[in-house]
Short mmCIF file of C-alpha atoms in Angstrom, two decimals:
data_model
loop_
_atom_site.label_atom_id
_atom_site.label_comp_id
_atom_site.label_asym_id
_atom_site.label_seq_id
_atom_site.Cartn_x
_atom_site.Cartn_y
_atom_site.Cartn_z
CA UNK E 5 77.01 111.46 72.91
CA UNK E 6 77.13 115.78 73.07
CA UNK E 7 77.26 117.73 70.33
CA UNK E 8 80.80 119.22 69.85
CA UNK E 9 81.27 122.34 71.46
CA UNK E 10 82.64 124.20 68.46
CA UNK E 11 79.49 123.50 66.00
CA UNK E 12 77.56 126.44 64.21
CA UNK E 13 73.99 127.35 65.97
CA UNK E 14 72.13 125.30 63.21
CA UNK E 15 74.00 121.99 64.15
CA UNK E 16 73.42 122.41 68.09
CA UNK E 17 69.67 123.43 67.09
CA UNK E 18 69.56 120.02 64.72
CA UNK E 19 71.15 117.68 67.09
CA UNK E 20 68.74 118.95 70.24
CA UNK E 21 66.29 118.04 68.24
CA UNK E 22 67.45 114.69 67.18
CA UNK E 23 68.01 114.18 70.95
CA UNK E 24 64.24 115.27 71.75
CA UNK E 25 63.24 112.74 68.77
CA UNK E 26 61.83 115.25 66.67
CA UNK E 27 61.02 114.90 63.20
CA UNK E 28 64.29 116.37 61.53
CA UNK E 29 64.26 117.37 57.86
CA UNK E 30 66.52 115.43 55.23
CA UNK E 31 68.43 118.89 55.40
CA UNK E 32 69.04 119.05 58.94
CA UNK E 33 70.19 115.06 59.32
CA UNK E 34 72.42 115.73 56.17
CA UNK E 35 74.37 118.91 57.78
CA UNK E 36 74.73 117.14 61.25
CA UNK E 37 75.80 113.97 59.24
CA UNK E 38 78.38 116.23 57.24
CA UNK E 39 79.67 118.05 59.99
CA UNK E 40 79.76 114.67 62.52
CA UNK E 41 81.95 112.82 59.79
CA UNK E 42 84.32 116.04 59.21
CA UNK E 43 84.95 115.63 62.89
CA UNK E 44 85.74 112.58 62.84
CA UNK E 45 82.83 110.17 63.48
CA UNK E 46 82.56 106.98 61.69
CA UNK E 47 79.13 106.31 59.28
CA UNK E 48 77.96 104.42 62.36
CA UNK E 49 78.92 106.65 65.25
CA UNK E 50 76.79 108.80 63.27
CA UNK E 51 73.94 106.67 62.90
CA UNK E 52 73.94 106.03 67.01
CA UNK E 53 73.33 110.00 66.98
CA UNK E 54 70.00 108.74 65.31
CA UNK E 55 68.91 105.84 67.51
CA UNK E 56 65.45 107.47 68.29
CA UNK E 57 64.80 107.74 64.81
CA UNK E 58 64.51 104.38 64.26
CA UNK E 59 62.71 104.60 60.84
CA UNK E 60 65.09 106.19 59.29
CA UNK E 61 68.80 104.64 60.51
CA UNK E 62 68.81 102.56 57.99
CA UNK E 63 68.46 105.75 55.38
CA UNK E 64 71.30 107.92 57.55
CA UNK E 65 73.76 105.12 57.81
CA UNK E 66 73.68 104.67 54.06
CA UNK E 67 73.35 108.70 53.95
CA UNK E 68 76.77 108.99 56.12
CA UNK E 69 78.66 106.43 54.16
CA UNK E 70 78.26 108.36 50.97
CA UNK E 71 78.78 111.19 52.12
CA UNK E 72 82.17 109.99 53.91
CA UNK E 73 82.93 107.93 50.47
CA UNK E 74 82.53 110.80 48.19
CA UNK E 75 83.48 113.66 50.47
CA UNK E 76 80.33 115.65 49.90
CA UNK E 77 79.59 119.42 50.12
CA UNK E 78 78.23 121.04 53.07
CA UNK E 79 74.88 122.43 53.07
CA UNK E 80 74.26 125.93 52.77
CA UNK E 81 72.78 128.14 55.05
CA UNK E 82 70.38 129.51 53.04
CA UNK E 83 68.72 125.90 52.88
CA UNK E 84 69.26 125.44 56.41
CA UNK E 85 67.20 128.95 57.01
CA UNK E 86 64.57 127.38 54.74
CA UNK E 87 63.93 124.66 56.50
CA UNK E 88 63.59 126.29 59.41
CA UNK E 89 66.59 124.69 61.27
CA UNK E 90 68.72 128.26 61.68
CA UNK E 91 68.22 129.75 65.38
CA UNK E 92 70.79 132.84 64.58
CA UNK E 93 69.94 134.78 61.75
CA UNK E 94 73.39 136.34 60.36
CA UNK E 95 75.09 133.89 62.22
CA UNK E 96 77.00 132.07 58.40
CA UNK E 97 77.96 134.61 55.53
CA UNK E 98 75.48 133.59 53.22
CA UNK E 99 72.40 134.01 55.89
#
């Protein structure tokens, strides 16, 4: 699967690291879940986007589920920043 071409820095910088099967912060697999599912992935097309992190599939398909049951909020950039999983400073608004 590629990343969509029309996603903000922070999600192509989280999902190359997914793909590299890096350690991703609950942040990072949160925004790519959020963003994934507003695109219009299913809870488990989203959880394949995980596959080489095996130990926690179980946690992100339950993760994408709720999020795509009870709509969710998107994370903000400021939290993204934090974490360390913004690439473009000024990029979002709130940066």
């Amino acid at each position: 699967m590629k990343c969509p071409e029309d996603a903000p820095p922070c999600i192509k910088y989280v999902f190359r690291k997914v793909e590299k099967g890096e350690e991703i912060p609950f942040v990072g697999r949160y925004a790519l879940a959020y963003f994934l599912l507003k695109r219009g992935f299913s809870p488990s097309q989203v959880a394949e986007v995980f596959v080489s992190d095996a130990k926690n599939r179980r946690l992100i398909h339950y993760q994408a589920m709720h999020i795509a049951e009870s709509g969710g909020s998107a994370p903000r950039c400021k939290d993204l920043k934090r974490s360390g999983l913004c690439p473009v400073g000024g990029y979002c608004e709130d940066c």
